[in-house]
Every structure is written in C-alpha cells, then in structure tokens.
mmCIF file with all atom_site columns, C-alpha atoms in Angstrom:
data_model
loop_
_atom_site.group_PDB
_atom_site.id
_atom_site.type_symbol
_atom_site.label_atom_id
_atom_site.label_alt_id
_atom_site.label_comp_id
_atom_site.label_asym_id
_atom_site.label_entity_id
_atom_site.label_seq_id
_atom_site.pdbx_PDB_ins_code
_atom_site.Cartn_x
_atom_site.Cartn_y
_atom_site.Cartn_z
_atom_site.occupancy
_atom_site.B_iso_or_equiv
_atom_site.pdbx_formal_charge
_atom_site.auth_seq_id
_atom_site.auth_comp_id
_atom_site.auth_asym_id
_atom_site.auth_atom_id
_atom_site.pdbx_PDB_model_num
ATOM 1   C CA . MET A 1 1   ? -10.410 15.712  1.251   1.00 93.00 ? 1   MET A CA 1
ATOM 2   C CA . ARG A 1 2   ? -10.925 11.960  1.558   1.00 98.00 ? 2   ARG A CA 1
ATOM 3   C CA . MET A 1 3   ? -9.071  9.971   4.184   1.00 98.00 ? 3   MET A CA 1
ATOM 4   C CA . ILE A 1 4   ? -8.600  6.299   4.931   1.00 98.00 ? 4   ILE A CA 1
ATOM 5   C CA . ARG A 1 5   ? -7.204  4.588   8.018   1.00 98.00 ? 5   ARG A CA 1
ATOM 6   C CA . LEU A 1 6   ? -4.781  1.663   7.928   1.00 98.00 ? 6   LEU A CA 1
ATOM 7   C CA . THR A 1 7   ? -5.068  -0.528  11.017  1.00 98.00 ? 7   THR A CA 1
ATOM 8   C CA . GLU A 1 8   ? -3.324  -3.529  12.527  1.00 97.00 ? 8   GLU A CA 1
ATOM 9   C CA . PRO A 1 9   ? -4.399  -4.525  16.040  1.00 96.00 ? 9   PRO A CA 1
ATOM 10  C CA . VAL A 1 10  ? -1.290  -6.308  17.374  1.00 96.00 ? 10  VAL A CA 1
ATOM 11  C CA . SER A 1 11  ? 1.107   -3.436  16.612  1.00 97.00 ? 11  SER A CA 1
ATOM 12  C CA . GLY A 1 12  ? -1.470  -0.740  17.339  1.00 97.00 ? 12  GLY A CA 1
ATOM 13  C CA . LEU A 1 13  ? -1.234  0.705   13.823  1.00 98.00 ? 13  LEU A CA 1
ATOM 14  C CA . ALA A 1 14  ? -4.011  3.247   13.227  1.00 98.00 ? 14  ALA A CA 1
ATOM 15  C CA . ALA A 1 15  ? -2.618  5.596   10.578  1.00 98.00 ? 15  ALA A CA 1
ATOM 16  C CA . ARG A 1 16  ? -4.878  8.139   8.909   1.00 98.00 ? 16  ARG A CA 1
ATOM 17  C CA . CYS A 1 17  ? -3.927  8.736   5.293   1.00 98.00 ? 17  CYS A CA 1
ATOM 18  C CA . THR A 1 18  ? -4.967  11.534  2.964   1.00 98.00 ? 18  THR A CA 1
ATOM 19  C CA . LEU A 1 19  ? -5.913  10.239  -0.485  1.00 98.00 ? 19  LEU A CA 1
ATOM 20  C CA . LEU A 1 20  ? -4.142  12.074  -3.304  1.00 98.00 ? 20  LEU A CA 1
ATOM 21  C CA . ASP A 1 21  ? -7.245  12.468  -5.455  1.00 98.00 ? 21  ASP A CA 1
ATOM 22  C CA . ASP A 1 22  ? -5.724  15.080  -7.783  1.00 98.00 ? 22  ASP A CA 1
ATOM 23  C CA . ALA A 1 23  ? -2.353  13.389  -8.354  1.00 98.00 ? 23  ALA A CA 1
ATOM 24  C CA . ALA A 1 24  ? -3.511  9.731   -8.459  1.00 98.00 ? 24  ALA A CA 1
ATOM 25  C CA . PRO A 1 25  ? -7.302  9.657   -9.026  1.00 98.00 ? 25  PRO A CA 1
ATOM 26  C CA . ARG A 1 26  ? -7.683  6.012   -10.120 1.00 97.00 ? 26  ARG A CA 1
ATOM 27  C CA . SER A 1 27  ? -5.429  4.720   -7.365  1.00 98.00 ? 27  SER A CA 1
ATOM 28  C CA . ALA A 1 28  ? -7.142  6.876   -4.730  1.00 98.00 ? 28  ALA A CA 1
ATOM 29  C CA . ASP A 1 29  ? -10.576 5.673   -5.902  1.00 97.00 ? 29  ASP A CA 1
ATOM 30  C CA . PHE A 1 30  ? -9.439  2.056   -5.577  1.00 97.00 ? 30  PHE A CA 1
ATOM 31  C CA . LEU A 1 31  ? -8.268  2.618   -1.990  1.00 98.00 ? 31  LEU A CA 1
ATOM 32  C CA . TRP A 1 32  ? -11.503 4.455   -1.153  1.00 97.00 ? 32  TRP A CA 1
ATOM 33  C CA . THR A 1 33  ? -13.525 1.546   -2.546  1.00 97.00 ? 33  THR A CA 1
ATOM 34  C CA . LEU A 1 34  ? -11.508 -0.998  -0.534  1.00 97.00 ? 34  LEU A CA 1
ATOM 35  C CA . ALA A 1 35  ? -11.915 1.130   2.589   1.00 97.00 ? 35  ALA A CA 1
ATOM 36  C CA . GLY A 1 36  ? -15.677 1.283   2.044   1.00 96.00 ? 36  GLY A CA 1
ATOM 37  C CA . ALA A 1 37  ? -15.751 -2.513  1.953   1.00 95.00 ? 37  ALA A CA 1
ATOM 38  C CA . GLY A 1 38  ? -13.795 -2.724  5.226   1.00 93.00 ? 38  GLY A CA 1
ATOM 39  C CA . ALA A 1 39  ? -11.158 -4.788  3.430   1.00 95.00 ? 39  ALA A CA 1
ATOM 40  C CA . ARG A 1 40  ? -8.587  -6.807  5.388   1.00 97.00 ? 40  ARG A CA 1
ATOM 41  C CA . PHE A 1 41  ? -5.482  -8.400  3.914   1.00 97.00 ? 41  PHE A CA 1
ATOM 42  C CA . GLU A 1 42  ? -2.483  -10.384 5.019   1.00 96.00 ? 42  GLU A CA 1
ATOM 43  C CA . ALA A 1 43  ? 0.566   -8.119  5.171   1.00 97.00 ? 43  ALA A CA 1
ATOM 44  C CA . ILE A 1 44  ? 4.294   -8.614  5.686   1.00 96.00 ? 44  ILE A CA 1
ATOM 45  C CA . HIS A 1 45  ? 7.384   -6.510  6.098   1.00 95.00 ? 45  HIS A CA 1
ATOM 46  C CA . ALA A 1 46  ? 8.976   -6.215  2.657   1.00 92.00 ? 46  ALA A CA 1
ATOM 47  C CA . MET A 1 47  ? 12.248  -8.009  1.911   1.00 89.00 ? 47  MET A CA 1
ATOM 48  C CA . TRP A 1 48  ? 13.761  -5.954  -0.908  1.00 89.00 ? 48  TRP A CA 1
ATOM 49  C CA . THR A 1 49  ? 12.237  -2.494  -0.785  1.00 94.00 ? 49  THR A CA 1
ATOM 50  C CA . GLY A 1 50  ? 13.441  -1.191  2.570   1.00 94.00 ? 50  GLY A CA 1
ATOM 51  C CA . PRO A 1 51  ? 11.155  0.265   5.260   1.00 97.00 ? 51  PRO A CA 1
ATOM 52  C CA . GLU A 1 52  ? 7.847   -0.991  3.859   1.00 97.00 ? 52  GLU A CA 1
ATOM 53  C CA . ILE A 1 53  ? 4.857   -2.967  5.028   1.00 98.00 ? 53  ILE A CA 1
ATOM 54  C CA . SER A 1 54  ? 3.693   -4.793  1.903   1.00 96.00 ? 54  SER A CA 1
ATOM 55  C CA . VAL A 1 55  ? 0.077   -5.777  1.357   1.00 96.00 ? 55  VAL A CA 1
ATOM 56  C CA . PRO A 1 56  ? -0.118  -8.178  -1.610  1.00 94.00 ? 56  PRO A CA 1
ATOM 57  C CA . MET A 1 57  ? -3.613  -8.212  -3.122  1.00 95.00 ? 57  MET A CA 1
ATOM 58  C CA . PRO A 1 58  ? -4.193  -10.722 -5.912  1.00 94.00 ? 58  PRO A CA 1
ATOM 59  C CA . ALA A 1 59  ? -7.464  -9.826  -7.655  1.00 93.00 ? 59  ALA A CA 1
ATOM 60  C CA . SER A 1 60  ? -8.952  -13.083 -6.355  1.00 92.00 ? 60  SER A CA 1
ATOM 61  C CA . THR A 1 61  ? -8.590  -11.848 -2.740  1.00 92.00 ? 61  THR A CA 1
ATOM 62  C CA . LEU A 1 62  ? -10.384 -8.536  -3.245  1.00 94.00 ? 62  LEU A CA 1
ATOM 63  C CA . PRO A 1 63  ? -13.879 -8.056  -1.794  1.00 93.00 ? 63  PRO A CA 1
ATOM 64  C CA . PRO A 1 64  ? -16.638 -8.605  -4.389  1.00 91.00 ? 64  PRO A CA 1
ATOM 65  C CA . GLY A 1 65  ? -17.115 -5.604  -6.663  1.00 88.00 ? 65  GLY A CA 1
ATOM 66  C CA . THR A 1 66  ? -13.825 -3.892  -5.768  1.00 91.00 ? 66  THR A CA 1
ATOM 67  C CA . ALA A 1 67  ? -11.459 -5.130  -8.516  1.00 87.00 ? 67  ALA A CA 1
ATOM 68  C CA . PRO A 1 68  ? -10.739 -2.074  -10.678 1.00 88.00 ? 68  PRO A CA 1
ATOM 69  C CA . GLY A 1 69  ? -8.980  -3.781  -13.567 1.00 90.00 ? 69  GLY A CA 1
ATOM 70  C CA . ALA A 1 70  ? -5.929  -2.011  -14.944 1.00 94.00 ? 70  ALA A CA 1
ATOM 71  C CA . ILE A 1 71  ? -4.668  1.008   -13.032 1.00 96.00 ? 71  ILE A CA 1
ATOM 72  C CA . PRO A 1 72  ? -2.538  3.384   -15.109 1.00 96.00 ? 72  PRO A CA 1
ATOM 73  C CA . GLU A 1 73  ? 0.699   4.913   -13.909 1.00 97.00 ? 73  GLU A CA 1
ATOM 74  C CA . GLU A 1 74  ? -0.107  8.157   -12.072 1.00 98.00 ? 74  GLU A CA 1
ATOM 75  C CA . ASN A 1 75  ? 2.042   10.031  -9.578  1.00 98.00 ? 75  ASN A CA 1
ATOM 76  C CA . ALA A 1 76  ? 4.454   7.104   -9.905  1.00 98.00 ? 76  ALA A CA 1
ATOM 77  C CA . THR A 1 77  ? 7.845   6.669   -8.309  1.00 98.00 ? 77  THR A CA 1
ATOM 78  C CA . ALA A 1 78  ? 10.528  4.045   -7.832  1.00 97.00 ? 78  ALA A CA 1
ATOM 79  C CA . TYR A 1 79  ? 11.726  5.795   -4.645  1.00 98.00 ? 79  TYR A CA 1
ATOM 80  C CA . PRO A 1 80  ? 8.889   6.170   -2.107  1.00 98.00 ? 80  PRO A CA 1
ATOM 81  C CA . GLU A 1 81  ? 9.432   8.437   0.898   1.00 97.00 ? 81  GLU A CA 1
ATOM 82  C CA . ALA A 1 82  ? 8.433   7.944   4.521   1.00 98.00 ? 82  ALA A CA 1
ATOM 83  C CA . GLY A 1 83  ? 4.666   8.309   4.828   1.00 98.00 ? 83  GLY A CA 1
ATOM 84  C CA . ASP A 1 84  ? 3.930   7.410   1.199   1.00 98.00 ? 84  ASP A CA 1
ATOM 85  C CA . ILE A 1 85  ? 1.224   4.842   0.516   1.00 98.00 ? 85  ILE A CA 1
ATOM 86  C CA . VAL A 1 86  ? 1.952   3.371   -2.891  1.00 98.00 ? 86  VAL A CA 1
ATOM 87  C CA . LEU A 1 87  ? -0.110  1.132   -5.136  1.00 98.00 ? 87  LEU A CA 1
ATOM 88  C CA . ALA A 1 88  ? 1.547   -1.160  -7.655  1.00 96.00 ? 88  ALA A CA 1
ATOM 89  C CA . TYR A 1 89  ? -0.447  -2.817  -10.417 1.00 96.00 ? 89  TYR A CA 1
ATOM 90  C CA . LEU A 1 90  ? 0.809   -5.824  -12.364 1.00 91.00 ? 90  LEU A CA 1
ATOM 91  C CA . ALA A 1 91  ? -1.357  -7.140  -15.191 1.00 89.00 ? 91  ALA A CA 1
ATOM 92  C CA . ALA A 1 92  ? -2.192  -10.841 -15.330 1.00 89.00 ? 92  ALA A CA 1
ATOM 93  C CA . GLY A 1 93  ? 0.731   -12.787 -16.776 1.00 82.00 ? 93  GLY A CA 1
ATOM 94  C CA . SER A 1 94  ? 3.132   -9.839  -16.765 1.00 83.00 ? 94  SER A CA 1
ATOM 95  C CA . THR A 1 95  ? 5.422   -11.129 -14.025 1.00 79.00 ? 95  THR A CA 1
ATOM 96  C CA . LYS A 1 96  ? 6.609   -14.665 -13.348 1.00 80.00 ? 96  LYS A CA 1
ATOM 97  C CA . GLY A 1 97  ? 5.641   -16.170 -10.010 1.00 77.00 ? 97  GLY A CA 1
ATOM 98  C CA . LEU A 1 98  ? 2.455   -14.238 -9.279  1.00 78.00 ? 98  LEU A CA 1
ATOM 99  C CA . PRO A 1 99  ? -0.958  -15.847 -8.784  1.00 79.00 ? 99  PRO A CA 1
ATOM 100 C CA . PRO A 1 100 ? -3.283  -15.952 -11.818 1.00 83.00 ? 100 PRO A CA 1
ATOM 101 C CA . GLY A 1 101 ? -5.117  -12.716 -12.624 1.00 87.00 ? 101 GLY A CA 1
ATOM 102 C CA . ASP A 1 102 ? -4.327  -9.079  -12.035 1.00 90.00 ? 102 ASP A CA 1
ATOM 103 C CA . PHE A 1 103 ? -2.155  -8.325  -9.025  1.00 92.00 ? 103 PHE A CA 1
ATOM 104 C CA . TYR A 1 104 ? -2.125  -5.253  -6.790  1.00 96.00 ? 104 TYR A CA 1
ATOM 105 C CA . ASP A 1 105 ? 0.267   -4.428  -3.975  1.00 95.00 ? 105 ASP A CA 1
ATOM 106 C CA . LEU A 1 106 ? -0.179  -1.708  -1.400  1.00 97.00 ? 106 LEU A CA 1
ATOM 107 C CA . GLY A 1 107 ? 3.021   -0.450  0.192   1.00 97.00 ? 107 GLY A CA 1
ATOM 108 C CA . LEU A 1 108 ? 3.136   1.507   3.433   1.00 98.00 ? 108 LEU A CA 1
ATOM 109 C CA . PHE A 1 109 ? 6.542   3.227   3.603   1.00 98.00 ? 109 PHE A CA 1
ATOM 110 C CA . TYR A 1 110 ? 7.596   4.344   7.067   1.00 98.00 ? 110 TYR A CA 1
ATOM 111 C CA . GLY A 1 111 ? 11.225  5.391   6.682   1.00 96.00 ? 111 GLY A CA 1
ATOM 112 C CA . SER A 1 112 ? 13.766  6.783   4.266   1.00 94.00 ? 112 SER A CA 1
ATOM 113 C CA . GLY A 1 113 ? 15.667  4.664   1.774   1.00 94.00 ? 113 GLY A CA 1
ATOM 114 C CA . GLY A 1 114 ? 12.664  3.034   0.090   1.00 95.00 ? 114 GLY A CA 1
ATOM 115 C CA . ARG A 1 115 ? 13.270  1.702   -3.407  1.00 96.00 ? 115 ARG A CA 1
ATOM 116 C CA . LEU A 1 116 ? 11.145  -0.470  -5.638  1.00 95.00 ? 116 LEU A CA 1
ATOM 117 C CA . LEU A 1 117 ? 13.870  -2.816  -6.869  1.00 90.00 ? 117 LEU A CA 1
ATOM 118 C CA . MET A 1 118 ? 12.363  -6.291  -7.020  1.00 85.00 ? 118 MET A CA 1
ATOM 119 C CA . PRO A 1 119 ? 13.961  -9.607  -8.006  1.00 82.00 ? 119 PRO A CA 1
ATOM 120 C CA . PHE A 1 120 ? 12.441  -9.127  -11.482 1.00 82.00 ? 120 PHE A CA 1
ATOM 121 C CA . GLY A 1 121 ? 13.718  -5.535  -11.829 1.00 84.00 ? 121 GLY A CA 1
ATOM 122 C CA . TRP A 1 122 ? 12.700  -1.993  -11.055 1.00 90.00 ? 122 TRP A CA 1
ATOM 123 C CA . LEU A 1 123 ? 9.043   -1.230  -10.486 1.00 92.00 ? 123 LEU A CA 1
ATOM 124 C CA . ARG A 1 124 ? 7.224   2.084   -10.403 1.00 96.00 ? 124 ARG A CA 1
ATOM 125 C CA . ALA A 1 125 ? 4.196   2.394   -8.155  1.00 97.00 ? 125 ALA A CA 1
ATOM 126 C CA . ASN A 1 126 ? 1.591   5.124   -7.729  1.00 98.00 ? 126 ASN A CA 1
ATOM 127 C CA . ILE A 1 127 ? 1.773   7.321   -4.650  1.00 98.00 ? 127 ILE A CA 1
ATOM 128 C CA . ALA A 1 128 ? -1.943  7.213   -3.855  1.00 98.00 ? 128 ALA A CA 1
ATOM 129 C CA . ALA A 1 129 ? -2.030  8.530   -0.274  1.00 98.00 ? 129 ALA A CA 1
ATOM 130 C CA . ARG A 1 130 ? 0.139   9.896   2.527   1.00 98.00 ? 130 ARG A CA 1
ATOM 131 C CA . ILE A 1 131 ? 0.081   9.318   6.256   1.00 98.00 ? 131 ILE A CA 1
ATOM 132 C CA . VAL A 1 132 ? -0.978  12.505  8.032   1.00 98.00 ? 132 VAL A CA 1
ATOM 133 C CA . ALA A 1 133 ? 1.890   14.180  9.882   1.00 98.00 ? 133 ALA A CA 1
ATOM 134 C CA . GLU A 1 134 ? 0.355   13.849  13.333  1.00 98.00 ? 134 GLU A CA 1
ATOM 135 C CA . ASP A 1 135 ? 0.050   10.035  12.929  1.00 98.00 ? 135 ASP A CA 1
ATOM 136 C CA . MET A 1 136 ? 3.537   9.465   11.498  1.00 98.00 ? 136 MET A CA 1
ATOM 137 C CA . ALA A 1 137 ? 5.513   8.833   14.715  1.00 98.00 ? 137 ALA A CA 1
ATOM 138 C CA . ASP A 1 138 ? 3.003   6.245   15.947  1.00 98.00 ? 138 ASP A CA 1
ATOM 139 C CA . ALA A 1 139 ? 2.895   4.653   12.477  1.00 98.00 ? 139 ALA A CA 1
ATOM 140 C CA . VAL A 1 140 ? 6.682   4.285   12.450  1.00 98.00 ? 140 VAL A CA 1
ATOM 141 C CA . ALA A 1 141 ? 6.614   2.574   15.848  1.00 98.00 ? 141 ALA A CA 1
ATOM 142 C CA . ALA A 1 142 ? 3.789   0.260   14.751  1.00 98.00 ? 142 ALA A CA 1
ATOM 143 C CA . CYS A 1 143 ? 5.548   -0.650  11.482  1.00 98.00 ? 143 CYS A CA 1
ATOM 144 C CA . ARG A 1 144 ? 8.722   -1.486  13.408  1.00 97.00 ? 144 ARG A CA 1
ATOM 145 C CA . ALA A 1 145 ? 6.637   -3.746  15.647  1.00 97.00 ? 145 ALA A CA 1
ATOM 146 C CA . ILE A 1 146 ? 5.184   -5.465  12.566  1.00 97.00 ? 146 ILE A CA 1
ATOM 147 C CA . ARG A 1 147 ? 8.728   -6.009  11.304  1.00 96.00 ? 147 ARG A CA 1
ATOM 148 C CA . ARG A 1 148 ? 9.665   -7.710  14.592  1.00 96.00 ? 148 ARG A CA 1
ATOM 149 C CA . ASN A 1 149 ? 6.401   -9.679  14.917  1.00 95.00 ? 149 ASN A CA 1
ATOM 150 C CA . GLY A 1 150 ? 6.094   -11.001 11.356  1.00 93.00 ? 150 GLY A CA 1
ATOM 151 C CA . ALA A 1 151 ? 3.025   -11.411 9.176   1.00 95.00 ? 151 ALA A CA 1
ATOM 152 C CA . CYS A 1 152 ? -0.132  -9.591  10.212  1.00 97.00 ? 152 CYS A CA 1
ATOM 153 C CA . THR A 1 153 ? -3.597  -8.620  9.028   1.00 97.00 ? 153 THR A CA 1
ATOM 154 C CA . LEU A 1 154 ? -3.962  -5.038  7.848   1.00 97.00 ? 154 LEU A CA 1
ATOM 155 C CA . GLY A 1 155 ? -7.352  -3.360  7.644   1.00 97.00 ? 155 GLY A CA 1
ATOM 156 C CA . ILE A 1 156 ? -8.396  -0.483  5.417   1.00 97.00 ? 156 ILE A CA 1
ATOM 157 C CA . GLU A 1 157 ? -11.334 1.694   6.464   1.00 97.00 ? 157 GLU A CA 1
ATOM 158 C CA . ARG A 1 158 ? -12.724 5.108   5.668   1.00 98.00 ? 158 ARG A CA 1
ATOM 159 C CA . ALA A 1 159 ? -11.650 7.824   8.071   1.00 95.00 ? 159 ALA A CA 1
ATOM 160 C CA . GLY A 1 160 ? -13.506 10.809  6.678   1.00 70.00 ? 160 GLY A CA 1
#
C-alpha cells in the first residue's frame, strides 16, 4: 500500500493519504510521481465546490519529468466525500480561461457537501487517494485554518 503526505506548514496540515492503486491506477501513479519529486504548489480554498482545498497544477508548473499527459476517467465522481483526494484532468484547450497546455487540479475534500459544479458546468474527477482515518480530525482543522488564512503552499511527499 503506497501512501503520500500532504503538508502545509502554516496550518499544520500533515495528512497521510492512501493511494487507491486498484481503483485509480493512473491517477495514483501521478500523485506518487509528484510526491517523489517533493512537489510544492500554490493552493487555495475552493469557491464553488464546498469544503475543498484546491491545488491547481497547469502542466507548465509541474516538476520536470512528471507531466503524465492525459489521465482517463477512473473511480470518478462529481460528489467527493470528506477525506477524498480527487484529481481532475482538463485537456489543453478544453475549457475557456485556463492557462495553455494540459491542466490538472488536486482537490483535498475535508467535509460533507462537496460537489464539482464549476462555472463552466459539472466536472467529474478521479478519487485517487483518501486521508487515513487517524489523520482526518487534524486535517479538517488544518483545512479550516487554510480557509481562514487564504492562499498557501501545499507540499506532496511520499509517506511509505
């Protein structure tokens, strides 16, 4: 069982997440690759999707050698649950207003009521990982702090 850790120093976020290798193999591999590169990205609390920390990742911001190209729909949902780590993939040119190139978005859902209704319509994203139960309460508190504090830098690392 592969695990990653999502971190954010100001809020104290340090959530271990189990990769869902069987249900979402391509998405899980992408997260494992990013974690191996010690990737760090700007993150914000989502505006439309409910209790979510959103990590937009235009292909141009990915560490060298980590861009996976197209990621197929696998274990996809439009209604993420608390603890779900979802990966959305939008092909270059498929959605107005995005930077040039492929676009990825990692969503860390920390409460109920999540929905992937965006200004351009409904989106389905792959549930690629889940926060381990024993880290969930601290993750919720940290995500609420991120919501209050504003934009942050989220790190992805391998946890086992």
